[in-house]
Coordinates of C-alpha atoms in Angstrom, one line a residue:
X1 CA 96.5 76.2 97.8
X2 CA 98.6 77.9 100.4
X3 CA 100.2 80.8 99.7
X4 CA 102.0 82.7 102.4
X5 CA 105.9 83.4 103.3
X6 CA 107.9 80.8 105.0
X7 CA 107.5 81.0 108.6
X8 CA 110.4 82.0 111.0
X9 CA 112.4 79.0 112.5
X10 CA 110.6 79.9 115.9
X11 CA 107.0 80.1 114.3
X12 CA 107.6 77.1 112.4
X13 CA 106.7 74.9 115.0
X14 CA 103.4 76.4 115.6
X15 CA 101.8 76.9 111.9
X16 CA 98.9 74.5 111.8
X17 CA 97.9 76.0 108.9
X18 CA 98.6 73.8 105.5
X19 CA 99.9 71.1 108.5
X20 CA 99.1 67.5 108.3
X21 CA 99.5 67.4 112.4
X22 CA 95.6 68.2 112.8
X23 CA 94.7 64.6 110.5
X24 CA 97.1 62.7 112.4
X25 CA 97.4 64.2 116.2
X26 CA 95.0 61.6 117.1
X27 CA 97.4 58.6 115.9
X28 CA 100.5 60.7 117.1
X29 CA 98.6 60.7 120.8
X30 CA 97.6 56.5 120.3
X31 CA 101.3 56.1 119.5
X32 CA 102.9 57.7 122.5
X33 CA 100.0 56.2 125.0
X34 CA 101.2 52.8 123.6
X35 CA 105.3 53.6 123.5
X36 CA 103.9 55.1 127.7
X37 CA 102.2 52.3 128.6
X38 CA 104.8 49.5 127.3
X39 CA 107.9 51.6 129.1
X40 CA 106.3 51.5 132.5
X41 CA 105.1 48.1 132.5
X42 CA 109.0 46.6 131.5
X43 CA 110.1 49.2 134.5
X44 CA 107.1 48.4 137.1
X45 CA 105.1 45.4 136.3
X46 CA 106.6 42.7 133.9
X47 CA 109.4 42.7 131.6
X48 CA 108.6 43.0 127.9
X49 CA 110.3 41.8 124.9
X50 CA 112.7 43.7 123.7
X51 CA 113.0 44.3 120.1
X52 CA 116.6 44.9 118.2
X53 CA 117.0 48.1 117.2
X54 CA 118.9 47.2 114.4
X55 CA 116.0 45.2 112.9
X56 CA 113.4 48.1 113.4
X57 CA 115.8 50.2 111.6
X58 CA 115.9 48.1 108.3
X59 CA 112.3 47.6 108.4
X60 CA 112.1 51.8 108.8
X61 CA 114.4 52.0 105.4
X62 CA 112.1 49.8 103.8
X63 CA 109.0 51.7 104.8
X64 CA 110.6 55.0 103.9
X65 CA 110.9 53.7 100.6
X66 CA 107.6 52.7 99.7
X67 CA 106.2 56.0 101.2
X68 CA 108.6 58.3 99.3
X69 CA 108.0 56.1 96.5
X70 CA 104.2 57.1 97.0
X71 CA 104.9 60.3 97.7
X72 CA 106.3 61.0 94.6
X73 CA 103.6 59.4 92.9
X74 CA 101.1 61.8 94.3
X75 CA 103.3 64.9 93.7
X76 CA 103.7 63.7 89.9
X77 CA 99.9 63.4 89.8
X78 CA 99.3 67.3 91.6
X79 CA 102.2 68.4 89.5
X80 CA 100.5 66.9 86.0
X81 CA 97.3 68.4 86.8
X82 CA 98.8 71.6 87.3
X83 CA 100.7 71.7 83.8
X84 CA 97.1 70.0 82.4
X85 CA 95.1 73.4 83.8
X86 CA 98.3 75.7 82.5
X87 CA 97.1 74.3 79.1
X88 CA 93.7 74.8 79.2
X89 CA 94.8 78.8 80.0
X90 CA 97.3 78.7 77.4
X91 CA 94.8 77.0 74.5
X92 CA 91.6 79.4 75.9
X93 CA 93.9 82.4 75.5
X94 CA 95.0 81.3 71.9
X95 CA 91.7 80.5 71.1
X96 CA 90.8 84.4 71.8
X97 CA 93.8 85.4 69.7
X98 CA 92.4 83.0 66.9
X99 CA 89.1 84.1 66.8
X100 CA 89.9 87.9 66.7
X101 CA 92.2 87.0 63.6
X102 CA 89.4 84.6 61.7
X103 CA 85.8 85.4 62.9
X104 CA 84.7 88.9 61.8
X105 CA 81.1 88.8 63.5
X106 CA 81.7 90.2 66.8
X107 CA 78.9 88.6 68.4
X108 CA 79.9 85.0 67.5
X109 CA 82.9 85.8 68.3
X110 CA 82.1 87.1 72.0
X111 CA 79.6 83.4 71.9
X112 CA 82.4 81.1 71.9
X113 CA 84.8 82.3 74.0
X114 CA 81.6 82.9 76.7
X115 CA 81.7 79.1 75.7
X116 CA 85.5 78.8 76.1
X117 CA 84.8 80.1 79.8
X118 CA 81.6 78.0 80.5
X119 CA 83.5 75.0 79.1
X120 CA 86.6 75.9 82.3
X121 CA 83.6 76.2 84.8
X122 CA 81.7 73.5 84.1
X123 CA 85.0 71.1 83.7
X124 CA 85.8 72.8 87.4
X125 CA 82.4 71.7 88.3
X126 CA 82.8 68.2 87.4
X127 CA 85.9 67.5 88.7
X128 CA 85.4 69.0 92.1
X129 CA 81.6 67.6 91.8
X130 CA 80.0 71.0 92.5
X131 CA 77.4 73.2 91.5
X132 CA 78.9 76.2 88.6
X133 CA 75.3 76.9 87.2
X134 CA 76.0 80.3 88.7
X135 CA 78.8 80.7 87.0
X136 CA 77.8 80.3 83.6
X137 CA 74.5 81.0 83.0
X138 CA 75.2 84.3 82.7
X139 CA 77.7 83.5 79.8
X140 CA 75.2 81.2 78.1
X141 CA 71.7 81.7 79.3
X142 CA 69.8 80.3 81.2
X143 CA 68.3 78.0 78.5
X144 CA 71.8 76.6 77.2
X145 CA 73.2 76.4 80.8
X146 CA 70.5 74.4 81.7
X147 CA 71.0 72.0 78.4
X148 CA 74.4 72.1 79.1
X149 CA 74.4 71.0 82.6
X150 CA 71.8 68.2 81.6
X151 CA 74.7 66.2 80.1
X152 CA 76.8 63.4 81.7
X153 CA 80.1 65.4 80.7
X154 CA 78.9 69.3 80.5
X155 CA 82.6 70.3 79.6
X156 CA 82.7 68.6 76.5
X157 CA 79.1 69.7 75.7
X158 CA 80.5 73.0 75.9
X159 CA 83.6 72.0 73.2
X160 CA 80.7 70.7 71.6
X161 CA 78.7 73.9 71.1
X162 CA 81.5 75.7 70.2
X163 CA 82.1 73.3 67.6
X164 CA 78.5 73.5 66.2
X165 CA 79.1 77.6 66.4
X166 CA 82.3 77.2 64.0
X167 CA 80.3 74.7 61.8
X168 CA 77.8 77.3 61.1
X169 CA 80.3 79.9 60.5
X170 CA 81.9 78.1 57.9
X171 CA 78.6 77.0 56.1
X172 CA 78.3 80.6 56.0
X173 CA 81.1 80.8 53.8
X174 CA 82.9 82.9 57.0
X175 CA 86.1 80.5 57.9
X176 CA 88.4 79.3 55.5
X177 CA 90.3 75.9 55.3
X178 CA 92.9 77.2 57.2
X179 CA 90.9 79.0 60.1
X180 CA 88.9 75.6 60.7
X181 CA 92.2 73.9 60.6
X182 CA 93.4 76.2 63.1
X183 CA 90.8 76.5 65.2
X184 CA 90.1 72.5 65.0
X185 CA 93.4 71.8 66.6
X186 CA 93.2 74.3 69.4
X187 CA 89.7 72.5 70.2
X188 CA 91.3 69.2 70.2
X189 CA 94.1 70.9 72.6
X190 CA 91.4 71.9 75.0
X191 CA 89.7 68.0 75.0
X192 CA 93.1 66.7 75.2
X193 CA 93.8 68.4 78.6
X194 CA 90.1 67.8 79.8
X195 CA 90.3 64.2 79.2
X196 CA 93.6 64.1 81.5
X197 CA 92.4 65.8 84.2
X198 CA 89.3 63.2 83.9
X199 CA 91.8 60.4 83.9
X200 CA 93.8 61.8 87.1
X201 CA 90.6 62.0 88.7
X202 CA 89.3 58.8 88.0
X203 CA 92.3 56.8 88.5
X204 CA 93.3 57.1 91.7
X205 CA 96.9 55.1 93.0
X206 CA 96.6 51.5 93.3
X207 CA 94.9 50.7 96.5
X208 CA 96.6 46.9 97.4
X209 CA 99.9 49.3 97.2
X210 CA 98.3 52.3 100.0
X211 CA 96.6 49.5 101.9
X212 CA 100.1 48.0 102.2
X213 CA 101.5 51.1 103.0
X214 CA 99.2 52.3 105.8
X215 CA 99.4 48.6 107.3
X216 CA 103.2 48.6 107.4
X217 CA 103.0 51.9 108.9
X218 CA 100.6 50.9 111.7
X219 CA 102.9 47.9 112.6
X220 CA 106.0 49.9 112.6
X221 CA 104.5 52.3 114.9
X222 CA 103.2 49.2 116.7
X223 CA 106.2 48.0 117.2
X224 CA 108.9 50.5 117.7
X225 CA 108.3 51.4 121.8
X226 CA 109.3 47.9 121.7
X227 CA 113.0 48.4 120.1
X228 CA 113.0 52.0 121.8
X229 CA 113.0 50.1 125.7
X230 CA 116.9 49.6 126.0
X231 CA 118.3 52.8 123.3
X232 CA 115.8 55.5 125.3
X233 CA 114.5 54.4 128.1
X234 CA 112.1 57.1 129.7
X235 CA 112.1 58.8 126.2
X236 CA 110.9 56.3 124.0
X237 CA 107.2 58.0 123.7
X238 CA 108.6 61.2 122.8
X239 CA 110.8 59.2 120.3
X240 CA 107.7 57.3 119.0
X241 CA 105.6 60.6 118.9
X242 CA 108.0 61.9 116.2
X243 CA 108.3 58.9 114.1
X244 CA 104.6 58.7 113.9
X245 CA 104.5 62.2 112.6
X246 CA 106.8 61.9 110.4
X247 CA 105.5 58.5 108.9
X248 CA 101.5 59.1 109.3
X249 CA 102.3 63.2 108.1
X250 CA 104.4 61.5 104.9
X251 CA 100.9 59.2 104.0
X252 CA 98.5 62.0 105.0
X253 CA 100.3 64.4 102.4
X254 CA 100.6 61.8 99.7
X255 CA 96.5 61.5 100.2
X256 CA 96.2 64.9 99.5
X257 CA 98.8 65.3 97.0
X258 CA 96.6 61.9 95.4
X259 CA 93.8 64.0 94.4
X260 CA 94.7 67.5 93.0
X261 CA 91.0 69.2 92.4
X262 CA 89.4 68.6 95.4
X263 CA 88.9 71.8 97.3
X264 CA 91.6 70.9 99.7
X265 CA 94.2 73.6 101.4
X266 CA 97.3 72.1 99.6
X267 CA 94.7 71.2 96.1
X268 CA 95.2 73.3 93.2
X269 CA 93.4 76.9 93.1
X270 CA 90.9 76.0 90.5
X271 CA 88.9 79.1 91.5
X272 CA 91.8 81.3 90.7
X273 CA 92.4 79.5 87.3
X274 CA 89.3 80.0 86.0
X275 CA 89.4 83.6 87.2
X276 CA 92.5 83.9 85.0
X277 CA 90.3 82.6 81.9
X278 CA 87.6 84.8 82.4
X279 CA 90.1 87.6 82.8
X280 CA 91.6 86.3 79.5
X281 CA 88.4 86.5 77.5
X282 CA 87.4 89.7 78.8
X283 CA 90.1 91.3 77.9
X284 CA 90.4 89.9 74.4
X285 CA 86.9 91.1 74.0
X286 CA 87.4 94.6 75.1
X287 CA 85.4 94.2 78.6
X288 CA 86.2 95.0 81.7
X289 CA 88.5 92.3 83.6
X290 CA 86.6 90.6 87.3
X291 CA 89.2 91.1 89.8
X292 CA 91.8 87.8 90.7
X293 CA 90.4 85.9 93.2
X294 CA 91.5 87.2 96.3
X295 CA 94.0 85.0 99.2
X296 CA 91.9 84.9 102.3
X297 CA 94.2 83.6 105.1
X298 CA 96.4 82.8 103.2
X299 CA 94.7 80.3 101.0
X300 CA 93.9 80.3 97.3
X301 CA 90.7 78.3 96.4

C-alpha cells in the first residue's frame, strides 16, 4: 500500500510511484505511433477514412461505463478484504480479552493466542502463496509448525489446534458452558472472515466481462486517430496518448484493485496487519510489543 502526502500540483505529473503509467507506457507509445502514422499518411500519402466524431464519442460513453462499472467492482472487492482483515484484528484481540477472563493457566493461555497469531501468518501465507514458516515456528515449534504447514489449508489447522487446546481445557473441568460458548463463537468469527478472504481470492471477476472490456478498449484506441483527423489535426497523437492513459490506466487499476493480497504497491499491507496482531497478543500477555512495520519509500507491505 502507498502511503505518502498528496503530491504538489507541479510534482504530480512526475510521481511514478503507485502510477499505472509504467504498465501501460508501452500501449500509450503504440497508440500515439498509430494516431502519427495515420495523420501523416491522410496529409502526405493517401487520404484515410474519416471517422464521425460523434460516433466515437457514444462508443467512449459506453466504454466508460463498463470500465467504471469494473472499477467499482474491484474496489468493492479491495475494500471487502480490508473490512474482512479488520475483523480478524478485531476477533484476535477479543479472543485475548476472552482468554485472560476464562483461562486461568497462563501457559495455555499464552498457547493459543501464539496460535491466534500463527493462524494470521499462515492465512497471510496462503493467500499471498508464500513461505511464513519463519514466522511461526517460533510461536509453535518447530514440530507443530511443520504439521501445521503440512496441511492443504494451514490457517484452519491452526483454528483447529486451538480448538483441540479449548477441548482439553474443558475436559479438565477449566471452561464453563458459557466460556466455551464464548469462546466458540469468536472461533467461528475468525473462520468466517478466513473463508471470505479465501473466496475473494479464488473468485476472481468474470473473465468473458474483462476480456470484453480490454477488447473494446483496444478497438477504441484503434480507432479514434481515425475520428481525431478533421477535430485536431496535427494533435490527434497527443489527443490519443491521453485517452489511452486514461482508458488502459482505468483497466490496469481495476487489475490490481481485482486482487487485494497480492504483494502489490496499491495491495493491502498484510505485513503490517499481522504486525498489529502480534502486537495485540503481546501485549495482552504482558510481553514486549515487535515494532510496526516500518514505510520504506513510502510503501507499506
Amino acid at each position: 500500500m502507498i502511503l505518502r502526502e498528496p503530491p504538489s500540483s507541479f510534482k504530480l505529473f512526475f510521481v511514478i510511484q503507485g502510477s499505472v503509467v509504467p504498465a501501460i507506457i508501452g500501449k500509450i507509445t503504440t497508440i500515439t505511433l498509430i494516431a502519427l502514422l495515420v495523420v501523416v499518411l491522410d496529409h502526405f500519402f493517401v487520404p484515410l477514412p474519416h471517422i464521425s466524431i460523434a460516433a466515437m464519442g457514444i462508443f467512449g460513453v459506453a466504454l466508460s461505463l463498463f470500465l467504471g462499472f469494473r472499477n467499482n467492482a474491484a474496489y468493492d472487492r479491495w475494500w471487502e478484504a480490508r473490512k474482512l482483515w479488520g475483523t480478524l484484528i478485531s476477533d484476535v484481540r477479543n479472543l485475548s480479552r476472552q482468554c485472560s477472563l476464562f483461562i486461568r493457566d497462563d501457559a495455555a493461555r499464552e498457547d493459543i493466542l501464539n496460535l491466534a497469531v500463527a493462524f494470521a501468518h499462515l492465512h497471510r501465507g496462503f493467500l499471498r502463496e508464500t513461505d511464513v514458516s519463519a514466522q511461526i515456528t517460533p510461536l509453535t515449534g518447530a514440530e507443530r509448525a511443520s504439521r501445521l504447514l503440512g496441511f492443504r489449508n494451514p490457517a484452519d489447522a491452526a483454528l483447529r489446534e486451538i480448538t483441540d487446546r479449548l477441548v482439553t481445557l474443558s475436559d479438565q473441568n477449566q471452561l464453563d458452558g458459557f466460556a466455551r460458548m464464548t469462546l466458540s463463537n469468536t472461533l467461528s468469527s475468525l473462520a468466517t472472515a478466513q473463508a471470505s478472504c479465501e473466496r475473494i481470492q479464488t473468485t476472481p471477476l468474470p473473465y468473458v466481462y474483462s476480456l470484453l472490456v480490454r477488447r473494446t478498449t483496444y478497438l477504441y484506441c484503434g480507432l479514434l486517430p481515425f475520428a481525431l483527423l478533421e477535430a485536431t489535426g496535427w494533435f490527434a497523437p497527443l489527443f490519443a496518448a491521453v485517452v489511452a492513459y486514461v482508458f488502459f490506466g482505468l483497466q490496469t487499476v481495476t487489475n490490481e484493485l481485482e486482487r487485494p493480497f497480492h504483494n502489490l504497491q496499491n495491495g493491502l499491507p498484510l505485513d503490517a496487519m499481522c504486525r498489529v496482531i502480534e502486537t495485540s497478543v503481546a501485549e495482552a500477555l504482558g510481553k514486549p510489543a515487535p515494532e510496526p512495520v516500518a514505510v520504506v519509500n513510502h510503501v507499506l507491505s
